[in-house]
XYZ file of C-alpha atoms in Angstrom:
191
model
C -10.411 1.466 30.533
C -7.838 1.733 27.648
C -9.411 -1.352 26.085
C -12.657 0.600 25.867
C -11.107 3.928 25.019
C -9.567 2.065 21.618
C -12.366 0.042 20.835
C -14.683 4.118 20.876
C -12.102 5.411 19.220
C -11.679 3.131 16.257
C -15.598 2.351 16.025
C -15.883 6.035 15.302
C -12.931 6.253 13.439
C -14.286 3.448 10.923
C -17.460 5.499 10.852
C -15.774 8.823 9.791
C -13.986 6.614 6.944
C -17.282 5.353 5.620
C -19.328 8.337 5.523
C -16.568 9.460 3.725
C -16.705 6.790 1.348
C -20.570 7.045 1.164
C -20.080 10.533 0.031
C -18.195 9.543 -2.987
C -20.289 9.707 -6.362
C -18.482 6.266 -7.572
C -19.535 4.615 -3.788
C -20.891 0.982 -4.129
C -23.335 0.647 -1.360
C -26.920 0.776 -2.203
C -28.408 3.806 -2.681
C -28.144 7.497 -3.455
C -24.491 8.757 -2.138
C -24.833 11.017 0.755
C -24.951 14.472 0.915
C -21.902 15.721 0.524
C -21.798 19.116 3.183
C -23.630 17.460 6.149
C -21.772 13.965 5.921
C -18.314 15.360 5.712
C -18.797 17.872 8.457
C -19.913 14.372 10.562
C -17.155 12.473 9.285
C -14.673 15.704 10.406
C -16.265 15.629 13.502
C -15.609 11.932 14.107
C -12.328 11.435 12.801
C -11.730 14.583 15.079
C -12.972 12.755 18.143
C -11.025 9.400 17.001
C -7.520 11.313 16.911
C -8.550 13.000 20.171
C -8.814 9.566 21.720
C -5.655 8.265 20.092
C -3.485 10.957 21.201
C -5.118 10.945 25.199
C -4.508 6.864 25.085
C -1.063 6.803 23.026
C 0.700 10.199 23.257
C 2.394 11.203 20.500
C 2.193 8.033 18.787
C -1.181 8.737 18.853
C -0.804 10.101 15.449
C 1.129 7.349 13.917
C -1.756 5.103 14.883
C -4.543 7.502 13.543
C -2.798 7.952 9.947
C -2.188 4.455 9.812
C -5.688 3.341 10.444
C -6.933 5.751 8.372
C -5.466 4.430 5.063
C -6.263 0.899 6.448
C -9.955 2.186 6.350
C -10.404 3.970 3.506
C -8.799 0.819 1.691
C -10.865 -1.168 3.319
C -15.057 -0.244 2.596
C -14.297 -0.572 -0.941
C -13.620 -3.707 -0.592
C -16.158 -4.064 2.056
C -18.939 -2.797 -0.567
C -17.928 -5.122 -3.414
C -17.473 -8.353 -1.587
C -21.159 -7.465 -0.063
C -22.768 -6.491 -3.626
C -21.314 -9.600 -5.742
C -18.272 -11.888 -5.730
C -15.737 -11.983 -8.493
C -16.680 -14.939 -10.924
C -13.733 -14.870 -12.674
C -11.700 -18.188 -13.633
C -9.973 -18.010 -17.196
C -9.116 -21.070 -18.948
C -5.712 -19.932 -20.070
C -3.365 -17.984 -18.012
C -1.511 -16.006 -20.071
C -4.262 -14.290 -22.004
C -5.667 -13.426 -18.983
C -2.704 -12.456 -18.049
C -2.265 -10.081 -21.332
C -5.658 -8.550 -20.695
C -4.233 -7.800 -17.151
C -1.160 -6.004 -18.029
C -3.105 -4.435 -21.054
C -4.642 -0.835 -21.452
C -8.452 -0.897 -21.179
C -11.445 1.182 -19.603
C -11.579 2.144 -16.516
C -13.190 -0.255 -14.433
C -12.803 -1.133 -10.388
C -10.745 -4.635 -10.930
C -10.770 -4.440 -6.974
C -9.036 -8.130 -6.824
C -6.100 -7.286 -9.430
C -5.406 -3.999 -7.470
C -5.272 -5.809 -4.352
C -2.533 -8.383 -5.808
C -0.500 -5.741 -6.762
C -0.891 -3.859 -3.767
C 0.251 -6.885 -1.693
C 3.494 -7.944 -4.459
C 4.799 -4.821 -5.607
C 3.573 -3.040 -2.547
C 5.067 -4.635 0.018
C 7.993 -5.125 -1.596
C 8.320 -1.292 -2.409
C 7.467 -0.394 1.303
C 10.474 -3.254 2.490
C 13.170 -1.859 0.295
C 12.511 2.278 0.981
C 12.560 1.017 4.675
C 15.962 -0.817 4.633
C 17.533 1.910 2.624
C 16.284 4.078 4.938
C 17.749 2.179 7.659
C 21.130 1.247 5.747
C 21.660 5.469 5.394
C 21.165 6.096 8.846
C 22.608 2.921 10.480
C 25.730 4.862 12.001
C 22.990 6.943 14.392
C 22.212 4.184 17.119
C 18.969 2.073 17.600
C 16.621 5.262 16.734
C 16.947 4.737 13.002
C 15.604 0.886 13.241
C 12.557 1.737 14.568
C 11.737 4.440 12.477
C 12.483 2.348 9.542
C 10.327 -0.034 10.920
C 7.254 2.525 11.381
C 7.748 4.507 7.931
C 7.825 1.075 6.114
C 4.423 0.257 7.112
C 3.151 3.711 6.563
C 4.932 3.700 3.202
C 2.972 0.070 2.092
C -0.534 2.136 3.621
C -0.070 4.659 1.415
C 1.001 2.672 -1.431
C -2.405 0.210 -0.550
C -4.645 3.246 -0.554
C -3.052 4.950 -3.503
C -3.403 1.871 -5.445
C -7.076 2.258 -5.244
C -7.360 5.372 -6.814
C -5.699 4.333 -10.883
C -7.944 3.183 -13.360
C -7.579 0.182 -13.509
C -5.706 -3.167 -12.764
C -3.201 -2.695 -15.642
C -2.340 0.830 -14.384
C -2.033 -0.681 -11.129
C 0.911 -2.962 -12.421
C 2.378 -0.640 -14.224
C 2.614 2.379 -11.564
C 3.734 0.107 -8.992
C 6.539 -1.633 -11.001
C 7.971 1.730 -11.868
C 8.102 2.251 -8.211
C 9.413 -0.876 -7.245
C 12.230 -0.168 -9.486
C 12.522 3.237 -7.867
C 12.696 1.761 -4.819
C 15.297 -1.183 -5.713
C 17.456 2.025 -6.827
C 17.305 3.886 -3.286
C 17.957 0.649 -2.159
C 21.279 -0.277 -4.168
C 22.548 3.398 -3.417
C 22.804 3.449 -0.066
């Protein structure tokens, strides 16, 4: 019965995330966006009905789960709608002027792939050293501390995944989440 419970819960959950998406006025799908009143009142009402399920399966972790899977979807149908419009065709000859473009300043532009690489170097690595310092500050306090190292590191690479979507563009990408890898290598050589 759990099982079937999740499987509801995240079917409407992924449905709330891309009506959301739909509603967006930079959206990818084909077609018009959706209206924006009516489809966010529906998406409200199922990401209402998804947390409702979470926290009657889960408990209080219920909500760890839900925020989780909610930046895991809205990352997600962006790259759901561009790998189902066209695939990236892009193979340079040289490396390090593509590379130069990369790192350069240019128009905005989606660059879904770059912003993806980034999210999964810098990223991670961001999300792994906040955790451990996190856990090296509070190590004294028992076994508590550990796990909620281990649970606000992947929430922390989430949110870094999902915020990584929203620059403008693949070089902004590298450059934001350097700066916050550095940040984060800081916190991490201070504790």
């Amino acid at each position: 019965m759990h099982t079937l419970i999740i499987i509801l819960a995240t079917i409407l959950h992924a449905t709330a995330a891309h009506l959301l998406y739909r509603t967006s006025p930079h959206q990818r799908w084909h077609g018009e966006p959706l209206p924006r009143r009516n489809t966010c009142r529906r998406a409200a009402l199922y990401a209402a009905a998804a947390l409702t399920l979470y926290l009657t399966t889960f408990g209080s972790y219920g909500i760890l789960i839900y925020t989780a899977l909610s930046l895991t979807w809205l990352a997600a149908w962006p790259l759901i709608a561009h790998t189902r419009l066209r695939l990236p065709t892009w193979h340079p000859k040289n490396p390090l002027p593509a590379l130069w473009r990369l790192l350069n300043r240019g128009e905005p532009h989606p660059a879904w792939l770059a912003k993806t690489a980034v999210a999964l170097t810098c990223g991670s690595l961001s999300a792994l050293l906040l955790a451990t310092a996190y856990y090296r500050a509070h190590a004294a306090d028992g076994e508590e501390p550990r796990y909620l190292a281990m649970w606000l590191g992947g929430l922390a690479w989430l949110t870094l995944l999902n915020a990584t979507y929203l620059l403008r563009n693949g070089a902004s990408a590298w450059r934001v989440h350097l700066a916050i890898t550095l940040i984060a290598w800081l916190l991490y050589r201070a504790t």
